[in-house]
Amino acid sequence: MTKLYDNVDHLDTNAYVAYTVEMDVMVVGAGNAGMEAAAAAKEAGASTILIEKEKTINMMRVGLASVGSRAQKAAGVTINKQELVESLAAFAQHNVDQRLLETWADNSGATLDWLEEKRSSSHMVPTSELKLMPW
Ligand SMILES: Cc1cc2nc3c(=O)[nH]c(=O)nc-3n(C[C@H](O)[C@H](O)[C@H](O)COP(=O)(O)OP(=O)(O)OC[C@H]3O[C@@H](n4cnc5c(N)ncnc54)[C@H](O)[C@@H]3O)c2cc1C
Protein backbone atom coordinates (compact mmCIF):
# COMPACT_ATOMS: atom_id res chain seq x y z
CA MET A 1 0.00 0.00 0.00
CA THR A 2 1.36 3.44 -0.89
CA LYS A 3 1.55 5.79 2.03
CA LEU A 4 0.84 9.48 1.62
CA TYR A 5 4.51 10.49 1.96
CA ASP A 6 6.20 7.58 0.12
CA ASN A 7 6.76 9.72 -2.95
CA VAL A 8 7.37 12.93 -1.08
CA ASP A 9 9.52 14.36 -3.91
CA HIS A 10 6.54 14.19 -6.21
CA LEU A 11 3.91 15.21 -3.66
CA ASP A 12 1.86 18.20 -4.69
CA THR A 13 1.73 19.79 -1.24
CA ASN A 14 -0.53 22.55 -2.52
CA ALA A 15 -3.27 19.95 -2.94
CA TYR A 16 -3.42 19.65 0.86
CA VAL A 17 -3.31 23.37 1.69
CA ALA A 18 -6.71 24.69 2.78
CA TYR A 19 -5.42 28.20 3.42
CA THR A 20 -2.17 29.99 4.18
CA VAL A 21 -1.32 32.33 7.04
CA GLU A 22 1.90 34.24 7.71
CA MET A 23 3.02 34.00 11.35
CA ASP A 24 6.21 34.54 13.35
CA VAL A 25 5.63 31.43 15.47
CA MET A 26 3.68 28.22 14.96
CA VAL A 27 3.13 25.93 17.95
CA VAL A 28 2.02 22.37 17.22
CA GLY A 29 -0.13 20.77 19.92
CA ALA A 30 -2.34 22.61 22.39
CA GLY A 31 -1.34 20.60 25.44
CA ASN A 32 0.11 21.98 28.65
CA ALA A 33 3.40 22.91 27.00
CA GLY A 34 1.92 24.19 23.75
CA MET A 35 -0.67 26.42 25.41
CA GLU A 36 1.98 28.12 27.53
CA ALA A 37 4.44 28.35 24.63
CA ALA A 38 1.84 30.03 22.43
CA ALA A 39 0.76 32.40 25.21
CA ALA A 40 4.39 33.33 25.95
CA ALA A 41 5.16 33.92 22.25
CA LYS A 42 2.09 36.15 21.89
CA GLU A 43 2.94 38.06 25.08
CA ALA A 44 6.45 38.62 23.67
CA GLY A 45 4.85 40.30 20.64
CA ALA A 46 5.13 37.52 18.06
CA SER A 47 2.17 36.79 15.82
CA THR A 48 1.37 33.23 16.81
CA ILE A 49 -0.71 30.32 15.63
CA LEU A 50 -1.41 27.26 17.76
CA ILE A 51 -2.68 24.16 15.98
CA GLU A 52 -4.24 21.08 17.58
CA LYS A 53 -5.14 17.79 15.90
CA GLU A 54 -7.94 16.91 18.31
CA LYS A 55 -11.35 18.54 18.46
CA THR A 56 -11.05 19.36 22.14
CA ILE A 57 -8.25 20.51 24.39
CA ASN A 58 -7.67 18.60 27.59
CA MET A 59 -5.24 20.09 30.05
CA MET A 60 -4.45 17.20 32.35
CA ARG A 61 -3.25 18.79 35.54
CA VAL A 62 -4.28 18.81 39.17
CA GLY A 63 -1.10 19.83 40.93
CA LEU A 64 2.26 21.22 39.86
CA ALA A 65 5.45 20.19 41.56
CA SER A 66 8.34 22.60 42.04
CA VAL A 67 11.40 23.26 44.14
CA GLY A 68 11.91 26.70 45.67
CA SER A 69 8.98 28.65 44.25
CA ARG A 70 8.09 31.99 45.84
CA ALA A 71 4.87 30.49 47.23
CA GLN A 72 6.85 27.66 48.83
CA LYS A 73 9.37 30.08 50.33
CA ALA A 74 6.58 32.26 51.73
CA ALA A 75 5.02 29.18 53.34
CA GLY A 76 8.37 28.08 54.78
CA VAL A 77 8.49 24.93 52.66
CA THR A 78 12.07 23.80 52.14
CA ILE A 79 13.03 20.88 49.93
CA ASN A 80 16.44 19.28 49.63
CA LYS A 81 16.94 19.29 45.87
CA GLN A 82 19.50 16.50 45.72
CA GLU A 83 17.49 14.21 48.02
CA LEU A 84 14.37 14.79 45.93
CA VAL A 85 16.14 14.11 42.63
CA GLU A 86 17.64 10.94 44.02
CA SER A 87 14.32 9.71 45.42
CA LEU A 88 12.51 10.45 42.13
CA ALA A 89 15.22 8.57 40.23
CA ALA A 90 14.89 5.63 42.66
CA PHE A 91 11.08 5.76 42.24
CA ALA A 92 11.64 5.34 38.49
CA GLN A 93 14.03 2.46 39.27
CA HIS A 94 16.79 4.59 37.67
CA ASN A 95 15.23 4.15 34.23
CA VAL A 96 15.53 7.90 33.85
CA ASP A 97 18.14 10.42 32.80
CA GLN A 98 18.91 12.07 36.13
CA ARG A 99 20.05 15.24 34.36
CA LEU A 100 16.44 15.77 33.27
CA LEU A 101 15.30 15.60 36.90
CA GLU A 102 18.08 18.01 37.89
CA THR A 103 17.04 20.45 35.14
CA TRP A 104 13.47 20.32 36.42
CA ALA A 105 14.61 20.77 40.04
CA ASP A 106 16.82 23.74 39.08
CA ASN A 107 14.14 25.53 37.05
CA SER A 108 10.73 24.51 38.39
CA GLY A 109 10.57 27.17 41.11
CA ALA A 110 11.24 30.03 38.69
CA THR A 111 8.79 28.50 36.22
CA LEU A 112 5.98 28.48 38.77
CA ASP A 113 6.82 32.07 39.78
CA TRP A 114 6.54 33.02 36.09
CA LEU A 115 3.24 31.17 35.77
CA GLU A 116 1.80 32.88 38.81
CA GLU A 117 2.94 36.32 37.60
CA LYS A 118 1.67 35.86 34.05
CA ARG A 119 -1.63 34.20 34.80
CA SER A 120 -3.48 36.51 37.17
CA SER A 121 -6.09 33.80 37.75
CA SER A 122 -3.40 31.41 39.07
CA HIS A 123 -2.96 31.10 42.76
CA MET A 124 -0.39 28.66 44.05
CA VAL A 125 -1.19 26.82 47.25
CA PRO A 126 1.99 25.21 48.49
CA THR A 127 2.12 21.85 50.22
CA SER A 128 5.05 19.70 51.20
CA GLU A 129 2.92 16.59 51.07
CA LEU A 130 2.91 14.33 48.06
CA LYS A 131 -0.78 13.61 47.71
CA LEU A 132 -1.84 10.41 46.01
CA MET A 133 -3.92 11.16 42.95
CA PRO A 134 -6.94 9.03 42.09
CA TRP A 135 -5.48 7.45 38.90
C1 LIG B 1 -5.22 11.94 34.19
C2 LIG B 1 -3.92 12.71 34.19
C3 LIG B 1 -3.66 13.60 35.22
C4 LIG B 1 -2.47 14.31 35.27
N1 LIG B 1 -2.23 15.17 36.31
C5 LIG B 1 -1.10 15.87 36.37
C6 LIG B 1 -0.86 16.77 37.45
O1 LIG B 1 -1.63 16.92 38.36
N2 LIG B 1 0.30 17.48 37.43
C7 LIG B 1 1.21 17.35 36.42
O2 LIG B 1 2.23 18.04 36.46
N3 LIG B 1 1.01 16.49 35.40
C8 LIG B 1 -0.11 15.75 35.36
N4 LIG B 1 -0.32 14.86 34.32
C9 LIG B 1 0.70 14.76 33.29
C10 LIG B 1 0.53 15.92 32.32
O3 LIG B 1 -0.80 15.94 31.85
C11 LIG B 1 1.48 15.74 31.13
O4 LIG B 1 2.79 15.62 31.62
C12 LIG B 1 1.36 16.95 30.23
O5 LIG B 1 0.06 17.06 29.73
C13 LIG B 1 2.33 16.87 29.08
O6 LIG B 1 2.18 18.09 28.38
P1 LIG B 1 2.61 18.24 26.90
O7 LIG B 1 2.16 19.61 26.45
O8 LIG B 1 4.05 17.89 26.77
O9 LIG B 1 1.82 17.10 26.11
P2 LIG B 1 0.21 16.95 25.91
O10 LIG B 1 -0.56 17.58 27.03
O11 LIG B 1 0.01 15.51 25.62
O12 LIG B 1 -0.03 17.82 24.63
C14 LIG B 1 0.34 17.43 23.32
C15 LIG B 1 -0.74 17.96 22.40
O13 LIG B 1 -0.29 17.89 21.06
C16 LIG B 1 -1.34 17.42 20.24
N5 LIG B 1 -0.73 16.87 19.04
C17 LIG B 1 0.06 15.79 18.95
N6 LIG B 1 0.47 15.63 17.68
C18 LIG B 1 -0.06 16.65 16.96
C19 LIG B 1 -0.01 17.02 15.59
N7 LIG B 1 0.72 16.30 14.70
N8 LIG B 1 -0.67 18.12 15.19
C20 LIG B 1 -1.39 18.86 16.08
N9 LIG B 1 -1.51 18.54 17.39
C21 LIG B 1 -0.83 17.45 17.82
C22 LIG B 1 -2.04 16.40 21.11
O14 LIG B 1 -3.35 16.13 20.66
C23 LIG B 1 -2.03 17.12 22.47
O15 LIG B 1 -3.14 17.99 22.65
C24 LIG B 1 -1.52 14.14 34.25
C25 LIG B 1 -1.78 13.25 33.19
C26 LIG B 1 -2.97 12.54 33.16
C27 LIG B 1 -3.23 11.60 32.00
PDB file of C-alpha atoms and ligand atoms in Angstrom:
ATOM      1  CA  MET A   1       0.000   0.000   0.000  1.00  0.00           C
ATOM      2  CA  THR A   2       1.360   3.436  -0.891  1.00  0.00           C
ATOM      3  CA  LYS A   3       1.547   5.794   2.031  1.00  0.00           C
ATOM      4  CA  LEU A   4       0.843   9.481   1.623  1.00  0.00           C
ATOM      5  CA  TYR A   5       4.510  10.493   1.958  1.00  0.00           C
ATOM      6  CA  ASP A   6       6.196   7.582   0.116  1.00  0.00           C
ATOM      7  CA  ASN A   7       6.763   9.724  -2.949  1.00  0.00           C
ATOM      8  CA  VAL A   8       7.373  12.934  -1.078  1.00  0.00           C
ATOM      9  CA  ASP A   9       9.522  14.364  -3.911  1.00  0.00           C
ATOM     10  CA  HIS A  10       6.537  14.193  -6.214  1.00  0.00           C
ATOM     11  CA  LEU A  11       3.911  15.209  -3.658  1.00  0.00           C
ATOM     12  CA  ASP A  12       1.858  18.196  -4.692  1.00  0.00           C
ATOM     13  CA  THR A  13       1.730  19.793  -1.244  1.00  0.00           C
ATOM     14  CA  ASN A  14      -0.531  22.554  -2.518  1.00  0.00           C
ATOM     15  CA  ALA A  15      -3.266  19.945  -2.945  1.00  0.00           C
ATOM     16  CA  TYR A  16      -3.421  19.653   0.863  1.00  0.00           C
ATOM     17  CA  VAL A  17      -3.314  23.369   1.689  1.00  0.00           C
ATOM     18  CA  ALA A  18      -6.709  24.691   2.776  1.00  0.00           C
ATOM     19  CA  TYR A  19      -5.421  28.198   3.423  1.00  0.00           C
ATOM     20  CA  THR A  20      -2.169  29.992   4.185  1.00  0.00           C
ATOM     21  CA  VAL A  21      -1.319  32.326   7.037  1.00  0.00           C
ATOM     22  CA  GLU A  22       1.901  34.239   7.714  1.00  0.00           C
ATOM     23  CA  MET A  23       3.017  33.996  11.351  1.00  0.00           C
ATOM     24  CA  ASP A  24       6.212  34.535  13.352  1.00  0.00           C
ATOM     25  CA  VAL A  25       5.632  31.426  15.469  1.00  0.00           C
ATOM     26  CA  MET A  26       3.684  28.225  14.960  1.00  0.00           C
ATOM     27  CA  VAL A  27       3.134  25.935  17.953  1.00  0.00           C
ATOM     28  CA  VAL A  28       2.023  22.369  17.217  1.00  0.00           C
ATOM     29  CA  GLY A  29      -0.129  20.775  19.923  1.00  0.00           C
ATOM     30  CA  ALA A  30      -2.342  22.607  22.390  1.00  0.00           C
ATOM     31  CA  GLY A  31      -1.344  20.599  25.437  1.00  0.00           C
ATOM     32  CA  ASN A  32       0.112  21.979  28.652  1.00  0.00           C
ATOM     33  CA  ALA A  33       3.402  22.913  27.003  1.00  0.00           C
ATOM     34  CA  GLY A  34       1.919  24.191  23.749  1.00  0.00           C
ATOM     35  CA  MET A  35      -0.668  26.425  25.411  1.00  0.00           C
ATOM     36  CA  GLU A  36       1.979  28.124  27.532  1.00  0.00           C
ATOM     37  CA  ALA A  37       4.440  28.347  24.632  1.00  0.00           C
ATOM     38  CA  ALA A  38       1.839  30.030  22.428  1.00  0.00           C
ATOM     39  CA  ALA A  39       0.756  32.404  25.209  1.00  0.00           C
ATOM     40  CA  ALA A  40       4.389  33.326  25.948  1.00  0.00           C
ATOM     41  CA  ALA A  41       5.156  33.916  22.255  1.00  0.00           C
ATOM     42  CA  LYS A  42       2.088  36.149  21.895  1.00  0.00           C
ATOM     43  CA  GLU A  43       2.943  38.059  25.077  1.00  0.00           C
ATOM     44  CA  ALA A  44       6.449  38.619  23.671  1.00  0.00           C
ATOM     45  CA  GLY A  45       4.854  40.302  20.645  1.00  0.00           C
ATOM     46  CA  ALA A  46       5.125  37.518  18.062  1.00  0.00           C
ATOM     47  CA  SER A  47       2.173  36.793  15.822  1.00  0.00           C
ATOM     48  CA  THR A  48       1.374  33.233  16.813  1.00  0.00           C
ATOM     49  CA  ILE A  49      -0.710  30.318  15.626  1.00  0.00           C
ATOM     50  CA  LEU A  50      -1.415  27.261  17.764  1.00  0.00           C
ATOM     51  CA  ILE A  51      -2.683  24.160  15.983  1.00  0.00           C
ATOM     52  CA  GLU A  52      -4.238  21.083  17.582  1.00  0.00           C
ATOM     53  CA  LYS A  53      -5.138  17.789  15.897  1.00  0.00           C
ATOM     54  CA  GLU A  54      -7.944  16.914  18.311  1.00  0.00           C
ATOM     55  CA  LYS A  55     -11.353  18.544  18.460  1.00  0.00           C
ATOM     56  CA  THR A  56     -11.051  19.357  22.145  1.00  0.00           C
ATOM     57  CA  ILE A  57      -8.246  20.509  24.388  1.00  0.00           C
ATOM     58  CA  ASN A  58      -7.672  18.603  27.589  1.00  0.00           C
ATOM     59  CA  MET A  59      -5.240  20.093  30.049  1.00  0.00           C
ATOM     60  CA  MET A  60      -4.447  17.199  32.352  1.00  0.00           C
ATOM     61  CA  ARG A  61      -3.248  18.789  35.539  1.00  0.00           C
ATOM     62  CA  VAL A  62      -4.282  18.812  39.173  1.00  0.00           C
ATOM     63  CA  GLY A  63      -1.103  19.828  40.930  1.00  0.00           C
ATOM     64  CA  LEU A  64       2.256  21.216  39.856  1.00  0.00           C
ATOM     65  CA  ALA A  65       5.453  20.190  41.561  1.00  0.00           C
ATOM     66  CA  SER A  66       8.341  22.599  42.045  1.00  0.00           C
ATOM     67  CA  VAL A  67      11.403  23.257  44.144  1.00  0.00           C
ATOM     68  CA  GLY A  68      11.915  26.696  45.669  1.00  0.00           C
ATOM     69  CA  SER A  69       8.985  28.646  44.255  1.00  0.00           C
ATOM     70  CA  ARG A  70       8.093  31.994  45.843  1.00  0.00           C
ATOM     71  CA  ALA A  71       4.874  30.487  47.235  1.00  0.00           C
ATOM     72  CA  GLN A  72       6.846  27.661  48.828  1.00  0.00           C
ATOM     73  CA  LYS A  73       9.372  30.080  50.333  1.00  0.00           C
ATOM     74  CA  ALA A  74       6.575  32.258  51.732  1.00  0.00           C
ATOM     75  CA  ALA A  75       5.021  29.177  53.339  1.00  0.00           C
ATOM     76  CA  GLY A  76       8.369  28.079  54.784  1.00  0.00           C
ATOM     77  CA  VAL A  77       8.491  24.927  52.658  1.00  0.00           C
ATOM     78  CA  THR A  78      12.068  23.798  52.144  1.00  0.00           C
ATOM     79  CA  ILE A  79      13.027  20.884  49.933  1.00  0.00           C
ATOM     80  CA  ASN A  80      16.439  19.276  49.632  1.00  0.00           C
ATOM     81  CA  LYS A  81      16.941  19.288  45.867  1.00  0.00           C
ATOM     82  CA  GLN A  82      19.495  16.495  45.724  1.00  0.00           C
ATOM     83  CA  GLU A  83      17.492  14.213  48.016  1.00  0.00           C
ATOM     84  CA  LEU A  84      14.365  14.795  45.934  1.00  0.00           C
ATOM     85  CA  VAL A  85      16.136  14.115  42.626  1.00  0.00           C
ATOM     86  CA  GLU A  86      17.645  10.941  44.021  1.00  0.00           C
ATOM     87  CA  SER A  87      14.316   9.707  45.420  1.00  0.00           C
ATOM     88  CA  LEU A  88      12.511  10.453  42.128  1.00  0.00           C
ATOM     89  CA  ALA A  89      15.217   8.568  40.232  1.00  0.00           C
ATOM     90  CA  ALA A  90      14.886   5.634  42.656  1.00  0.00           C
ATOM     91  CA  PHE A  91      11.076   5.761  42.242  1.00  0.00           C
ATOM     92  CA  ALA A  92      11.643   5.336  38.494  1.00  0.00           C
ATOM     93  CA  GLN A  93      14.034   2.463  39.266  1.00  0.00           C
ATOM     94  CA  HIS A  94      16.791   4.587  37.673  1.00  0.00           C
ATOM     95  CA  ASN A  95      15.230   4.149  34.234  1.00  0.00           C
ATOM     96  CA  VAL A  96      15.526   7.896  33.847  1.00  0.00           C
ATOM     97  CA  ASP A  97      18.137  10.415  32.801  1.00  0.00           C
ATOM     98  CA  GLN A  98      18.907  12.071  36.133  1.00  0.00           C
ATOM     99  CA  ARG A  99      20.051  15.236  34.360  1.00  0.00           C
ATOM    100  CA  LEU A 100      16.437  15.775  33.270  1.00  0.00           C
ATOM    101  CA  LEU A 101      15.299  15.604  36.899  1.00  0.00           C
ATOM    102  CA  GLU A 102      18.077  18.014  37.886  1.00  0.00           C
ATOM    103  CA  THR A 103      17.045  20.450  35.137  1.00  0.00           C
ATOM    104  CA  TRP A 104      13.475  20.320  36.420  1.00  0.00           C
ATOM    105  CA  ALA A 105      14.612  20.772  40.043  1.00  0.00           C
ATOM    106  CA  ASP A 106      16.822  23.738  39.083  1.00  0.00           C
ATOM    107  CA  ASN A 107      14.137  25.530  37.050  1.00  0.00           C
ATOM    108  CA  SER A 108      10.726  24.514  38.394  1.00  0.00           C
ATOM    109  CA  GLY A 109      10.573  27.174  41.112  1.00  0.00           C
ATOM    110  CA  ALA A 110      11.240  30.034  38.693  1.00  0.00           C
ATOM    111  CA  THR A 111       8.790  28.501  36.215  1.00  0.00           C
ATOM    112  CA  LEU A 112       5.983  28.483  38.769  1.00  0.00           C
ATOM    113  CA  ASP A 113       6.821  32.073  39.777  1.00  0.00           C
ATOM    114  CA  TRP A 114       6.544  33.017  36.086  1.00  0.00           C
ATOM    115  CA  LEU A 115       3.240  31.169  35.767  1.00  0.00           C
ATOM    116  CA  GLU A 116       1.796  32.877  38.812  1.00  0.00           C
ATOM    117  CA  GLU A 117       2.937  36.325  37.600  1.00  0.00           C
ATOM    118  CA  LYS A 118       1.666  35.861  34.050  1.00  0.00           C
ATOM    119  CA  ARG A 119      -1.631  34.197  34.803  1.00  0.00           C
ATOM    120  CA  SER A 120      -3.481  36.509  37.170  1.00  0.00           C
ATOM    121  CA  SER A 121      -6.089  33.798  37.752  1.00  0.00           C
ATOM    122  CA  SER A 122      -3.401  31.405  39.066  1.00  0.00           C
ATOM    123  CA  HIS A 123      -2.956  31.102  42.760  1.00  0.00           C
ATOM    124  CA  MET A 124      -0.392  28.662  44.046  1.00  0.00           C
ATOM    125  CA  VAL A 125      -1.191  26.823  47.253  1.00  0.00           C
ATOM    126  CA  PRO A 126       1.994  25.212  48.495  1.00  0.00           C
ATOM    127  CA  THR A 127       2.118  21.848  50.219  1.00  0.00           C
ATOM    128  CA  SER A 128       5.049  19.705  51.201  1.00  0.00           C
ATOM    129  CA  GLU A 129       2.925  16.585  51.073  1.00  0.00           C
ATOM    130  CA  LEU A 130       2.913  14.333  48.061  1.00  0.00           C
ATOM    131  CA  LYS A 131      -0.784  13.609  47.711  1.00  0.00           C
ATOM    132  CA  LEU A 132      -1.838  10.414  46.008  1.00  0.00           C
ATOM    133  CA  MET A 133      -3.919  11.156  42.949  1.00  0.00           C
ATOM    134  CA  PRO A 134      -6.938   9.025  42.089  1.00  0.00           C
ATOM    135  CA  TRP A 135      -5.482   7.452  38.898  1.00  0.00           C
TER     136      TRP A 135
HETATM  137  C1  LIG B   1      -5.216  11.942  34.186  1.00  0.00           C
HETATM  138  C2  LIG B   1      -3.922  12.711  34.192  1.00  0.00           C
HETATM  139  C3  LIG B   1      -3.660  13.595  35.219  1.00  0.00           C
HETATM  140  C4  LIG B   1      -2.468  14.311  35.266  1.00  0.00           C
HETATM  141  N1  LIG B   1      -2.226  15.165  36.311  1.00  0.00           N
HETATM  142  C5  LIG B   1      -1.096  15.866  36.373  1.00  0.00           C
HETATM  143  C6  LIG B   1      -0.856  16.772  37.446  1.00  0.00           C
HETATM  144  O1  LIG B   1      -1.632  16.922  38.363  1.00  0.00           O
HETATM  145  N2  LIG B   1       0.298  17.480  37.428  1.00  0.00           N
HETATM  146  C7  LIG B   1       1.210  17.351  36.420  1.00  0.00           C
HETATM  147  O2  LIG B   1       2.232  18.043  36.460  1.00  0.00           O
HETATM  148  N3  LIG B   1       1.014  16.486  35.401  1.00  0.00           N
HETATM  149  C8  LIG B   1      -0.108  15.751  35.359  1.00  0.00           C
HETATM  150  N4  LIG B   1      -0.323  14.858  34.323  1.00  0.00           N
HETATM  151  C9  LIG B   1       0.697  14.758  33.286  1.00  0.00           C
HETATM  152  C10 LIG B   1       0.528  15.918  32.320  1.00  0.00           C
HETATM  153  O3  LIG B   1      -0.804  15.939  31.846  1.00  0.00           O
HETATM  154  C11 LIG B   1       1.483  15.744  31.131  1.00  0.00           C
HETATM  155  O4  LIG B   1       2.791  15.621  31.624  1.00  0.00           O
HETATM  156  C12 LIG B   1       1.364  16.952  30.226  1.00  0.00           C
HETATM  157  O5  LIG B   1       0.059  17.057  29.732  1.00  0.00           O
HETATM  158  C13 LIG B   1       2.329  16.870  29.081  1.00  0.00           C
HETATM  159  O6  LIG B   1       2.176  18.086  28.376  1.00  0.00           O
HETATM  160  P1  LIG B   1       2.610  18.245  26.902  1.00  0.00           P
HETATM  161  O7  LIG B   1       2.162  19.614  26.452  1.00  0.00           O
HETATM  162  O8  LIG B   1       4.046  17.893  26.767  1.00  0.00           O
HETATM  163  O9  LIG B   1       1.820  17.100  26.112  1.00  0.00           O
HETATM  164  P2  LIG B   1       0.208  16.954  25.908  1.00  0.00           P
HETATM  165  O10 LIG B   1      -0.555  17.584  27.028  1.00  0.00           O
HETATM  166  O11 LIG B   1       0.011  15.509  25.618  1.00  0.00           O
HETATM  167  O12 LIG B   1      -0.025  17.818  24.626  1.00  0.00           O
HETATM  168  C14 LIG B   1       0.335  17.434  23.324  1.00  0.00           C
HETATM  169  C15 LIG B   1      -0.737  17.961  22.402  1.00  0.00           C
HETATM  170  O13 LIG B   1      -0.285  17.891  21.058  1.00  0.00           O
HETATM  171  C16 LIG B   1      -1.338  17.416  20.238  1.00  0.00           C
HETATM  172  N5  LIG B   1      -0.725  16.874  19.039  1.00  0.00           N
HETATM  173  C17 LIG B   1       0.056  15.793  18.945  1.00  0.00           C
HETATM  174  N6  LIG B   1       0.474  15.626  17.676  1.00  0.00           N
HETATM  175  C18 LIG B   1      -0.063  16.651  16.961  1.00  0.00           C
HETATM  176  C19 LIG B   1      -0.013  17.015  15.588  1.00  0.00           C
HETATM  177  N7  LIG B   1       0.720  16.304  14.697  1.00  0.00           N
HETATM  178  N8  LIG B   1      -0.666  18.122  15.195  1.00  0.00           N
HETATM  179  C20 LIG B   1      -1.386  18.861  16.085  1.00  0.00           C
HETATM  180  N9  LIG B   1      -1.505  18.544  17.393  1.00  0.00           N
HETATM  181  C21 LIG B   1      -0.825  17.452  17.825  1.00  0.00           C
HETATM  182  C22 LIG B   1      -2.044  16.401  21.114  1.00  0.00           C
HETATM  183  O14 LIG B   1      -3.347  16.131  20.662  1.00  0.00           O
HETATM  184  C23 LIG B   1      -2.033  17.124  22.468  1.00  0.00           C
HETATM  185  O15 LIG B   1      -3.143  17.986  22.652  1.00  0.00           O
HETATM  186  C24 LIG B   1      -1.517  14.139  34.247  1.00  0.00           C
HETATM  187  C25 LIG B   1      -1.784  13.252  33.187  1.00  0.00           C
HETATM  188  C26 LIG B   1      -2.967  12.544  33.157  1.00  0.00           C
HETATM  189  C27 LIG B   1      -3.233  11.596  32.005  1.00  0.00           C
END
